[in-house]
Coordinates of C-alpha atoms and ligand atoms in Angstrom, one line a residue:
X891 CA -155.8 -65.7 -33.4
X892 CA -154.7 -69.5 -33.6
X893 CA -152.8 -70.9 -36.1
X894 CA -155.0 -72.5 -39.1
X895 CA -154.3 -76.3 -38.1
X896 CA -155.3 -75.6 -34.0
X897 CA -158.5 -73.1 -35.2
X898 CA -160.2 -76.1 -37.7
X899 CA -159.2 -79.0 -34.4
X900 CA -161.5 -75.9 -32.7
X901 CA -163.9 -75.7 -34.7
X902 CA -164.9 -79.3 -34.6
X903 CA -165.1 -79.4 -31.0
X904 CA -167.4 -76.3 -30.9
X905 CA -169.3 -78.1 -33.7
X906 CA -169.8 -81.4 -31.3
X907 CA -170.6 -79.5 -28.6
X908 CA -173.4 -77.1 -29.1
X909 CA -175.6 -75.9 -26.2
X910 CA -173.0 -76.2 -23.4
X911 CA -171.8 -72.7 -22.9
X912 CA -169.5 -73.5 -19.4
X913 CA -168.2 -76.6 -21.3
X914 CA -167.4 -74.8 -24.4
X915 CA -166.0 -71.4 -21.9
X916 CA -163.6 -73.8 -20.6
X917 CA -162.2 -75.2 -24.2
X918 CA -161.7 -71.9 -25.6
X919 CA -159.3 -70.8 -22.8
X920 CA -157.2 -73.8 -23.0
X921 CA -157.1 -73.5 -26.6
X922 CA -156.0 -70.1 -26.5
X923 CA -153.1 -70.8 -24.3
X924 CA -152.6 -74.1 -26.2
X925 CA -151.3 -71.3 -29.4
X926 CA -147.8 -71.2 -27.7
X927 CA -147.5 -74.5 -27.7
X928 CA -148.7 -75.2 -30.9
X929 CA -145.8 -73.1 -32.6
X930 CA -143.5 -75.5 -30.9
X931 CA -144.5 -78.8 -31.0
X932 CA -147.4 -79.1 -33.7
X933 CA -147.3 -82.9 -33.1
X934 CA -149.4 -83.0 -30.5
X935 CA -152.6 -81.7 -32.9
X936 CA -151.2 -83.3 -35.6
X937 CA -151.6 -86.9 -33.9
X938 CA -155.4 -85.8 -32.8
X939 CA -154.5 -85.7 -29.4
X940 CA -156.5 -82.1 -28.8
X941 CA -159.3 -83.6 -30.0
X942 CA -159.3 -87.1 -28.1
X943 CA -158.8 -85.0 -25.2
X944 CA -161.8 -83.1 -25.6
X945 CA -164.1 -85.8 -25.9
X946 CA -164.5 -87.3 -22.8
X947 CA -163.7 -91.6 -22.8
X948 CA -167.1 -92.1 -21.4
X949 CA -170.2 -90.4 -20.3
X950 CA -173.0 -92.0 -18.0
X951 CA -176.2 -90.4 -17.5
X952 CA -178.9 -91.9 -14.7
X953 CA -182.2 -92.0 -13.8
X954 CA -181.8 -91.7 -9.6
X955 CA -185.6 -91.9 -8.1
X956 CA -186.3 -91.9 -4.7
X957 CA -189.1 -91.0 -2.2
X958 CA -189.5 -87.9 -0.4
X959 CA -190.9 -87.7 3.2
X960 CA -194.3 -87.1 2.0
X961 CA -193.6 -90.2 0.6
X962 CA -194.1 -88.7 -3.3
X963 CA -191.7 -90.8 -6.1
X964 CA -188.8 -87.9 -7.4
X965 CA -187.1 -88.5 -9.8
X966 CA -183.7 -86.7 -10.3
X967 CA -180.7 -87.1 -13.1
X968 CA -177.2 -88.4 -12.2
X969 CA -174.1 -87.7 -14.6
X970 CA -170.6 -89.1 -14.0
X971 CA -168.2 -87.9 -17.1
X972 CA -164.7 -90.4 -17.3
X973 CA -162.9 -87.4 -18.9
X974 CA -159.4 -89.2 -19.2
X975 CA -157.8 -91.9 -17.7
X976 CA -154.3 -91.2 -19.5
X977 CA -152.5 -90.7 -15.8
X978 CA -154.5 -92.8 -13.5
X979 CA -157.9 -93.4 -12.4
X980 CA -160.5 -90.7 -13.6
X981 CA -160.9 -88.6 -10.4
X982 CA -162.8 -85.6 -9.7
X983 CA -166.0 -84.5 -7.4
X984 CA -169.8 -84.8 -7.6
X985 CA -172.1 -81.8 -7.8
X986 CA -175.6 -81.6 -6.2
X987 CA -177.4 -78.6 -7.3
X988 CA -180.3 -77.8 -9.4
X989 CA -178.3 -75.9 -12.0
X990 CA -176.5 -79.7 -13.1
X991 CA -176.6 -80.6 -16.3
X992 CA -173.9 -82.6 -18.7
X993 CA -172.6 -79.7 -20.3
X994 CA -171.6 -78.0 -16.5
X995 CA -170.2 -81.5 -15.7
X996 CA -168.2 -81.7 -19.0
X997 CA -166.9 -78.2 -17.9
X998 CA -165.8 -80.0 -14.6
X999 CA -164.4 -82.6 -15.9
X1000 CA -162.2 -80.9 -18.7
X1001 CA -161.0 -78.5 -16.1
X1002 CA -160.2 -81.5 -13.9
X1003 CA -157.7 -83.3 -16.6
X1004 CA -155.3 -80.4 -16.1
X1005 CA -155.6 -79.9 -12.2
X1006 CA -155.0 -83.7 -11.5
X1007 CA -151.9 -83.7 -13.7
X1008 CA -150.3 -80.6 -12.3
X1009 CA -150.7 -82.2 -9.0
X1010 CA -147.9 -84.6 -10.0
X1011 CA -149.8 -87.3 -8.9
X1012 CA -151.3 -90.3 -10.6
X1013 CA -154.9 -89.6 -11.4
X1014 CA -157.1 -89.0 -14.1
X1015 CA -159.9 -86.5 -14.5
X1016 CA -163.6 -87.2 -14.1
X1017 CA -166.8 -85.4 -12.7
X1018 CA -169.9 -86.2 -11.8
X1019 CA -173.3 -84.6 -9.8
X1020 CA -177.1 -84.6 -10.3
X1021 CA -179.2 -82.0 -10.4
X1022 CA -180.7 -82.5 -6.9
X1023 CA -181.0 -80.0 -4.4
X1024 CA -180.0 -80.7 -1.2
X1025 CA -181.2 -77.5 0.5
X1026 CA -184.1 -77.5 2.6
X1027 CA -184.4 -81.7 2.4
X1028 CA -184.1 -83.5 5.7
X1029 CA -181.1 -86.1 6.4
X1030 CA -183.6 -88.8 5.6
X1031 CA -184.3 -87.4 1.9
X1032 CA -181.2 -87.0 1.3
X1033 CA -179.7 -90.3 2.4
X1034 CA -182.3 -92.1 0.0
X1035 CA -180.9 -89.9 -2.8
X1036 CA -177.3 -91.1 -2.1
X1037 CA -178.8 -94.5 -1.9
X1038 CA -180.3 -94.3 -5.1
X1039 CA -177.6 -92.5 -6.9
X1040 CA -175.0 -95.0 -5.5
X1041 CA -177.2 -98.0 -6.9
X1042 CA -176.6 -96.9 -10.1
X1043 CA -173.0 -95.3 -9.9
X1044 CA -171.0 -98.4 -8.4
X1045 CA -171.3 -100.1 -11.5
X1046 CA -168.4 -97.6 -12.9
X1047 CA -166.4 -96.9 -10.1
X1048 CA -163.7 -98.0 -8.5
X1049 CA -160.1 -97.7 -6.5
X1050 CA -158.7 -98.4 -9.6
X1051 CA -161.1 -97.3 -12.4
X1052 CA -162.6 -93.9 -11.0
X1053 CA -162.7 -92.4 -7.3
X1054 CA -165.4 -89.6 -7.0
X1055 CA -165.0 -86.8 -4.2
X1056 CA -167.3 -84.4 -3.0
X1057 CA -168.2 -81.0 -4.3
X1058 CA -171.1 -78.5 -4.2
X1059 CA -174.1 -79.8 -2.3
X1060 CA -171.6 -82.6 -1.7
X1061 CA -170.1 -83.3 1.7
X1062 CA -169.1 -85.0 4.7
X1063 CA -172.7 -86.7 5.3
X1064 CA -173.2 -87.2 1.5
X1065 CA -170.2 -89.1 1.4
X1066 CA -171.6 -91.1 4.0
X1067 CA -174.3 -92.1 2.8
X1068 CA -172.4 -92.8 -0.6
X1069 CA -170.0 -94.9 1.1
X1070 CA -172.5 -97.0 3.2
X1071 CA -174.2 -97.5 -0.5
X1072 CA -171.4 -98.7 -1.8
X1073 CA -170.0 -101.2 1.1
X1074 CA -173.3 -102.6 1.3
X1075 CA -174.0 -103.2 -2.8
X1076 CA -170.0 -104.7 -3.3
X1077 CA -169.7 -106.2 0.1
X1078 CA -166.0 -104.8 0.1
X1079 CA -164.5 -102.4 2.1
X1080 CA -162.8 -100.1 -0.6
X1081 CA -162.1 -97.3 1.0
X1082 CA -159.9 -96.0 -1.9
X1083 CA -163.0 -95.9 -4.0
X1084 CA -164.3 -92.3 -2.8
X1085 CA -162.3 -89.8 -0.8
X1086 CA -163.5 -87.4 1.3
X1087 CA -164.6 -89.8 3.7
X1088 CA -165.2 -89.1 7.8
X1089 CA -161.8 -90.0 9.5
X1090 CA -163.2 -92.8 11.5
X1091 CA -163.5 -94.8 8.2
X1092 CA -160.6 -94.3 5.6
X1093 CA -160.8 -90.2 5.7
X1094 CA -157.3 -88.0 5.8
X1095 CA -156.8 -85.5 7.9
X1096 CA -156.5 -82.2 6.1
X1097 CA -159.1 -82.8 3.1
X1098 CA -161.9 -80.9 3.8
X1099 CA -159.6 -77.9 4.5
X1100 CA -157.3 -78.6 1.9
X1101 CA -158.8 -76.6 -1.2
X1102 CA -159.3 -73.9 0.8
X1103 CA -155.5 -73.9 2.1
X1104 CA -154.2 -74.4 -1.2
X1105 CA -156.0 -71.7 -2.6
X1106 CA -154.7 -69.0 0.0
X1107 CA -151.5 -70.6 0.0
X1108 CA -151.3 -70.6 -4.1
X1109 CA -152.2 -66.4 -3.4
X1110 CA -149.2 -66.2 -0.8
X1111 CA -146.9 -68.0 -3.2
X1112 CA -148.0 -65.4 -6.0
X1113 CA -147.6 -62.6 -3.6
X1114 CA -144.3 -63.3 -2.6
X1115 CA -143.1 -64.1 -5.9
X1116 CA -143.4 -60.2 -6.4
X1117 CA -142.3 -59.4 -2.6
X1118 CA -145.6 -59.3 -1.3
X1119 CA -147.4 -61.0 1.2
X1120 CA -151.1 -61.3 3.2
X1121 CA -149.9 -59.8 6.2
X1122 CA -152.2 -56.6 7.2
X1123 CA -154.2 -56.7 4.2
X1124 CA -158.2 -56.9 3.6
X1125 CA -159.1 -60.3 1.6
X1126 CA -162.1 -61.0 0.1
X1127 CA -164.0 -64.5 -0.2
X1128 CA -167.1 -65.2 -1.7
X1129 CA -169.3 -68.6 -0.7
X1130 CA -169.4 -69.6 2.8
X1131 CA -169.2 -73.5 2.2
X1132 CA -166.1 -75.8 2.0
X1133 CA -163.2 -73.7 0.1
X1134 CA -164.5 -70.4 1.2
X1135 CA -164.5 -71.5 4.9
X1136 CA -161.3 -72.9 4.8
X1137 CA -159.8 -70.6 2.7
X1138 CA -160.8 -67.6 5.2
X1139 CA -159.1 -69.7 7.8
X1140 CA -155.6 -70.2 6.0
X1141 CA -155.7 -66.0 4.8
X1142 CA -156.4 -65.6 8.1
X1143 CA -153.2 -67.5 9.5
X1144 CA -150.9 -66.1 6.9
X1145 CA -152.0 -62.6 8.5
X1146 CA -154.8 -61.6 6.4
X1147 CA -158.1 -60.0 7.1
X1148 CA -161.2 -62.0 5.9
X1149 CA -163.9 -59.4 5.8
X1150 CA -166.7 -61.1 3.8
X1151 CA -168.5 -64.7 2.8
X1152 CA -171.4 -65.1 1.1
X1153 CA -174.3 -67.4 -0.5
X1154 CA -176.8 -67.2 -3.4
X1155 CA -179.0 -65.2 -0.9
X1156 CA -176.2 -62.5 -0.8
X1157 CA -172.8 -61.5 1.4
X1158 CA -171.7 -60.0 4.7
X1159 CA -168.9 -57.8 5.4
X1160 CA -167.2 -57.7 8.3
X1161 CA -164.7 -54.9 8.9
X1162 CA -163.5 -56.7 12.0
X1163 CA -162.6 -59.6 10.4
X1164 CA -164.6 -62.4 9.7
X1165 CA -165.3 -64.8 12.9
X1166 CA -164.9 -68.1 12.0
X1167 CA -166.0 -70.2 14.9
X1168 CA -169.2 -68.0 14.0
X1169 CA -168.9 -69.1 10.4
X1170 CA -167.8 -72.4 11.4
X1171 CA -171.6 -72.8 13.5
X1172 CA -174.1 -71.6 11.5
X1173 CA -172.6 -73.0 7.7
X1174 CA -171.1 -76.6 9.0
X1175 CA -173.6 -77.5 12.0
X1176 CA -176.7 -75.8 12.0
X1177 CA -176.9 -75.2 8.0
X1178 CA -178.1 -71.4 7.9
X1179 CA -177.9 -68.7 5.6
X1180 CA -175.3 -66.2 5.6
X1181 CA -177.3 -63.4 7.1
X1182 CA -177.6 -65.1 10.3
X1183 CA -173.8 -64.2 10.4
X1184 CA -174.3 -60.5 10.9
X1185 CA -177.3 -61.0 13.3
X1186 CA -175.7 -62.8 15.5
X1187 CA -172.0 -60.8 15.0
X1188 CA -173.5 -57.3 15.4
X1189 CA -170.6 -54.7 15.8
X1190 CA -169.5 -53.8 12.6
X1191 CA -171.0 -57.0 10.7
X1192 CA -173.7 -56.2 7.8
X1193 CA -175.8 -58.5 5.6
X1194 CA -176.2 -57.1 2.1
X1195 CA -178.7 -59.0 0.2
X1196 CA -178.4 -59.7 -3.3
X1197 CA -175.6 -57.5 -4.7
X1198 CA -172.1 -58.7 -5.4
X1199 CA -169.7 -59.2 -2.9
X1200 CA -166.9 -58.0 -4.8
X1201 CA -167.7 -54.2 -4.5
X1202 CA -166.5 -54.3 -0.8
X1203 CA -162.5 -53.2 -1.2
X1204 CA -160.0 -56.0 -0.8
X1205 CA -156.0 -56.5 -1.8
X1206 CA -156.8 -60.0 -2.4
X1207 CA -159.9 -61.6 -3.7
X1208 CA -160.6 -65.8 -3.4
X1209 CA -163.4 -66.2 -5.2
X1210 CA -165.0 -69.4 -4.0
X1211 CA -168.4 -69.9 -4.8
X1212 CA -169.4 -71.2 -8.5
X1213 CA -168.8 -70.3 -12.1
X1214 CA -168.9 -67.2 -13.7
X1215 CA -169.6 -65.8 -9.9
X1216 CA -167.1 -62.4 -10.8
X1217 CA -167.8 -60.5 -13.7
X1218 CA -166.3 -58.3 -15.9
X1219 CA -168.0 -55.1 -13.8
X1220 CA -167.3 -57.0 -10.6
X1221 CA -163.5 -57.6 -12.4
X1222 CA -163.3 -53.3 -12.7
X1223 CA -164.4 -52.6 -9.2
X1224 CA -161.7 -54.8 -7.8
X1225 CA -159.4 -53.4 -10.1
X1226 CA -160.3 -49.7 -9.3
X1227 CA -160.2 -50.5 -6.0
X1228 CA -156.7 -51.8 -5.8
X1229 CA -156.4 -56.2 -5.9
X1230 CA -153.5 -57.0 -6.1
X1231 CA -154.0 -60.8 -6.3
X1232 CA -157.2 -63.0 -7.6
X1233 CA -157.4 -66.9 -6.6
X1234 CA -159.3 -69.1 -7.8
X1235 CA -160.9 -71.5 -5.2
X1236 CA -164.1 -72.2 -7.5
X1237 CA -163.7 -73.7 -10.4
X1238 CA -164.2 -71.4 -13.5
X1239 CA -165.5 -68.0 -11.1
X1240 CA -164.1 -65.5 -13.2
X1241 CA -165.6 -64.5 -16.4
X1242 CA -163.4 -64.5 -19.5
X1243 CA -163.9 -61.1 -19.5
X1244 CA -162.6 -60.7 -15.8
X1245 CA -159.8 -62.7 -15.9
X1246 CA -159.0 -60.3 -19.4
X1247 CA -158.9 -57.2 -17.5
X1248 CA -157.0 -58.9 -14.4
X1249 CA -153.7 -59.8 -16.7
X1250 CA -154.3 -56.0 -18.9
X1251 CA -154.0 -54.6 -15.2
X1252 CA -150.9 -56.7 -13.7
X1253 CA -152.9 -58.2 -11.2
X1254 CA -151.5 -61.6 -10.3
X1255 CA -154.4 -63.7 -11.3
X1256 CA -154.2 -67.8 -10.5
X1257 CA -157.0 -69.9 -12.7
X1258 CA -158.7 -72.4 -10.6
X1259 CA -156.9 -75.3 -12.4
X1260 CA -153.8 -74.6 -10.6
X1261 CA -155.3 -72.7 -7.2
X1262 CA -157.4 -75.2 -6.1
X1263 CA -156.0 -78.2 -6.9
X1264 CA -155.2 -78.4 -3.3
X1265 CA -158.5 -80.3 -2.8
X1266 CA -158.1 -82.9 -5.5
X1267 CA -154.1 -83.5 -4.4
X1268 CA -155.1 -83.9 -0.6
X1269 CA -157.7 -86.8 -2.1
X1270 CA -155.2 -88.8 -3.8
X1271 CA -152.9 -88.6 -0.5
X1272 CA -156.6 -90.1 0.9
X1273 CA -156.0 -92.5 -1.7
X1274 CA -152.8 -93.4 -0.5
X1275 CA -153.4 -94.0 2.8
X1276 CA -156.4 -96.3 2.1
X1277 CA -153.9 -98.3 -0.3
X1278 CA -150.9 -98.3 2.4
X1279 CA -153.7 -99.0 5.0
X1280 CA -152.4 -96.1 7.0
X1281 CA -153.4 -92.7 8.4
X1282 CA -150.6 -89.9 8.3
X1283 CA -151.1 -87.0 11.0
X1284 CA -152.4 -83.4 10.2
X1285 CA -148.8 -81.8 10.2
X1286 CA -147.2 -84.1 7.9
X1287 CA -150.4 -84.1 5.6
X1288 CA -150.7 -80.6 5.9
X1289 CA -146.9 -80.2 5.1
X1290 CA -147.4 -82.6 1.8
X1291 CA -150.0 -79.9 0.4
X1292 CA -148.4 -77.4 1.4
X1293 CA -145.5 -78.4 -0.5
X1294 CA -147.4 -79.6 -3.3
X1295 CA -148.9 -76.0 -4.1
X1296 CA -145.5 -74.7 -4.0
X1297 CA -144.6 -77.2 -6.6
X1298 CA -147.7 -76.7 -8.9
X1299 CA -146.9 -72.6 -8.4
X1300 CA -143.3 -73.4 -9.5
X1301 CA -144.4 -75.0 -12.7
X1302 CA -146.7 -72.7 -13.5
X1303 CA -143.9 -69.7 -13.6
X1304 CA -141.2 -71.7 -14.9
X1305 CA -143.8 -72.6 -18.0
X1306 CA -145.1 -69.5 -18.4
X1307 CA -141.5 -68.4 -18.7
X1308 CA -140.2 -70.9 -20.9
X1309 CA -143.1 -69.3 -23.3
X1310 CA -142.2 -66.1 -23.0
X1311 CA -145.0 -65.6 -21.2
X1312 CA -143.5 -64.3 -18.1
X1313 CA -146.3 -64.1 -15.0
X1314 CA -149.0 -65.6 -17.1
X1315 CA -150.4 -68.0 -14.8
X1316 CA -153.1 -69.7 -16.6
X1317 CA -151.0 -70.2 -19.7
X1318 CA -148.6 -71.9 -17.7
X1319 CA -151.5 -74.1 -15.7
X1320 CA -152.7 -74.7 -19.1
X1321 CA -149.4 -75.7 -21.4
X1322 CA -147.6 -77.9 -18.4
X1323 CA -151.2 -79.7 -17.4
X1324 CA -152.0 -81.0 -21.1
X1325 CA -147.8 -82.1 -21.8
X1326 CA -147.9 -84.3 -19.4
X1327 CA -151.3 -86.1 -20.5
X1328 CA -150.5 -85.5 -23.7
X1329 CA -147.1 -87.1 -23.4
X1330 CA -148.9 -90.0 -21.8
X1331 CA -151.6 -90.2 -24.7
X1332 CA -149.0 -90.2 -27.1
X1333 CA -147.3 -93.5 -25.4
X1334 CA -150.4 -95.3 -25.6
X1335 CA -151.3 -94.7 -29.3
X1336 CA -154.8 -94.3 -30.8
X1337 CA -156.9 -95.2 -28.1
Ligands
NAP1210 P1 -170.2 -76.0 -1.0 O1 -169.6 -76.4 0.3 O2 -171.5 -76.6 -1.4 O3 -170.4 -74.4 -1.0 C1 -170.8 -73.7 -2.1 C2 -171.0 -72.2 -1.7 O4 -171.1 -71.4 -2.8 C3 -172.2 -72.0 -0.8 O5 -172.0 -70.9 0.0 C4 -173.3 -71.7 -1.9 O6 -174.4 -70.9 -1.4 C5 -172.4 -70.8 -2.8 N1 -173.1 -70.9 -4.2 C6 -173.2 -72.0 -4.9 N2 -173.8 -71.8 -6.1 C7 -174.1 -70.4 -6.0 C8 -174.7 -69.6 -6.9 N3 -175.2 -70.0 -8.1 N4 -174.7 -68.2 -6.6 C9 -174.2 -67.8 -5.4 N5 -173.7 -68.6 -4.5 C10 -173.6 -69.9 -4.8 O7 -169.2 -76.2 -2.2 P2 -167.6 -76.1 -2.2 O8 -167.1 -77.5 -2.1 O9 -167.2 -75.1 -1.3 O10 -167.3 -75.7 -3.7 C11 -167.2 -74.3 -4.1 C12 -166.5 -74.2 -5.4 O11 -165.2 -74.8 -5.3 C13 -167.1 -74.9 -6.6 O12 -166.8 -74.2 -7.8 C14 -166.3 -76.2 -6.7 O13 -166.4 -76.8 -8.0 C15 -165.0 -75.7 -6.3 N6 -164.0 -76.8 -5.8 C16 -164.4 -77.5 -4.7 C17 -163.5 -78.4 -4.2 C18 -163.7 -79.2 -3.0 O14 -162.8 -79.9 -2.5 N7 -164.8 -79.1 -2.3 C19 -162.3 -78.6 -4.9 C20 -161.9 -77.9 -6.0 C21 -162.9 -76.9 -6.5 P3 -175.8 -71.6 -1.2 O15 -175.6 -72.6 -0.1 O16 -176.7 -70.5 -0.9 O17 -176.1 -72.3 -2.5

């Protein structure tokens, strides 16, 4: 139940919102860890700042048409939210996939206000995407989508204004393309205007593993916090794309076992550990689908199509594909089968009714706005390379994030704590990633 004063500031945002049921999943859990605050320090709602945080500063929605090698006109729809700019320049990825639309990107973007701010580190939240599919369309289609997406989008952005990143359907050789759009429309080199770049031109060394490290290494920190630890034990990832790969690859330096990956076609299981140079081929070079894996494994490798990854039995799970990817039955079969820790990699993959059953049953349980903020904090050390005009090598970069998830772990438990909410994860993610914008938002006044 929340208090009268925070339930009516709710019920106005549901009210603006209607139709956007990821967008309006993500307020309601922020609001209900938002109640401990609101006890406390009712200023914040009382000054509006709730809801001037929900509504994003500005939203831009564009046509992107282009040709396809048959040479037929498409014509696709480009979003780019500027959620808040309260801590620095809006910052957050863009999404290529059919499912896109502005209520997903909202979700994105809300979620992303928090991450950025637990980082520590001066950016602002933002999102963007399209709903175009990259699957299945050569390197020529899609380098005249990026070209017609950029035409439009590099009227808003900026190294000081907003610095998009990748996400799904959104990599290495998207940025690319971006990038060349962009150089070639401003006739500046900017590198600090999108991050996730190739490392010849303005990329950092460690970004396209770092949500995938920080995500393990936000499970380790959770695991030792209560003696634990990945050494010996059986993990479980879903996706095979950026953050699963890299994930599998830190679990499996901290001693884990990987033993699955997946894609919407369906998962493998590997009881002798995953093989990433395997993994590695057939998702980052040649493009395949998963169950190529397990032909070309054999041994003890299986494809299982369809299905849900999450009834194979792990001690820790990083979920690491999309939204609303691990469900409430998926939630008791982990639970029943022993988990002792869930991370987040994706953004939003547990249901509410998961990520219920994970705190009833003690499991430790890091929401994605804390886990995998790894990504985002890697791309503003990008950011500050580009500005210092400098490249920094893999071990110090790599110790900078490492040090930063122990920092955004840290905060999380000290927060939860000081709410009496010992071990409550995502109330701490939530309550100390809205003071600080808050705090911020406050300073400025009504704006
Ligand atoms: P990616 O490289 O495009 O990989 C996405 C993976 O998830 C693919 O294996 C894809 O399979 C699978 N997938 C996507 N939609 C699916 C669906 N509806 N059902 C089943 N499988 C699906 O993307 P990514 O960068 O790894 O992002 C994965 C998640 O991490 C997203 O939630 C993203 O927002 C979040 N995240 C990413 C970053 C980052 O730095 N990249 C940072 C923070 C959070 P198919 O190829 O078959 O579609």
């Amino acid at each position: 139940m929340l208090d009268a004063a925070l339930q009516s500031t709710y019920d106005e945002v549901m009210r603006r919102n209607p139709g956007e049921p990821e967008f309006r999943q993500a307020v309601h859990e922020v609001f209900e860890s938002l109640e401990v605050l609101q006890e406390r320090q009712p200023e914040y709602n009382d000054a509006g700042i709730i809801t001037r945080l929900c509504e994003p500063e500005r939203q831009i929605i564009f046509r992107v048409p282009w040709v396809d090698d048959q040479g037929t006109v498409q014509v696709n729809r480009g979003f780019r939210v500027e959620y808040n700019s309260a801590l620095g320049p809006y910052k957050g990825g863009l999404r290529f996939h059919p499912s896109v639309n502005l209520g997903i990107v909202k979700f994105l973007g809300f979620e992303q206000i928090f991450k950025n701010s637990l980082t520590g580190l001066p950016i602002g939240g933002g999102k963007g995407g399209s709903d175009f599919d990259p699957h299945g369309r050569s390197d020529g289609e899609v380098m005249r989508f990026c070209q017609s997406f950029m035409t439009e989008l590099h009227r808003h952005i900026g190294e000081y204004t907003d610095v998009p990143a990748g996400d799904i359907g959104v990599g290495a050789r998207e940025i690319g393309f971006l990038f060349g759009q962009f150089k070639r429309l401003t006739n500046r080199y900017e590198a600090g205007v999108l991050t996730g770049k190739g490392l010849d031109w303005g990329g950092s060394l460690v970004r396209k593993e770092a949500t995938g490290y920080g995500s393990a290494i936000f499970a380790d920190e959770m695991l030792k916090a209560r003696d634990s630890g990945f050494e010996g034990r059986r993990v479980g990832v879903s996706g095979s794309g950026n953050v699963a790969i890299y994930s599998i690859e830190k679990a499996q330096q901290l001693g884990g076992i990987p033993v699955t990956a997946s894609d919407s076609s369906g998962y493998v299981v590997d009881e002798d550990g995953i093989d990433l140079d395997l993994l590695k081929q057939i998702k980052e070079v040649e493009r395949g689908r998963i169950s190529v894996y397990a032909e070309r494994r054999g041994g003890n490798a299986r494809f299982v199509a369809g299905g849900s990854v999450w009834d194979v039995p792990v001690a820790i799970a990083l979920p690491s594909a999309t939204q609303n990817e691990l469900d409430e039955k998926a939630a008791k079969t982990l639970v029943a089968n022993g988990v002792e820790a869930v991370s987040e990699g994706a953004n939003m993959p547990c249901t509410p009714e998961a990520v219920a059953l994970f705190r009833e049953a003690g499991v430790a349980f890091g929401p994605g706005k804390a886990a995998n903020a790894g990504g985002v904090a890697t791309s503003a050390l990008e950011m500050q390379q580009n500005a210092s005009r400098d490249t920094w090598t893999f071990e110090y970069t790599e110790e900078r994030l490492t040090q930063i998830m122990r920092g955004i772990h840290a905060t999380c438990l000290e927060t939860a704590e000081e709410f009496d909410r010992p071990g409550d994860y995502v109330v701490g993610a939530n309550v100390a990633g809205f003071r600080k914008v808050a705090d911020a938002m406050m300073a400025f006044g009504v704006i």
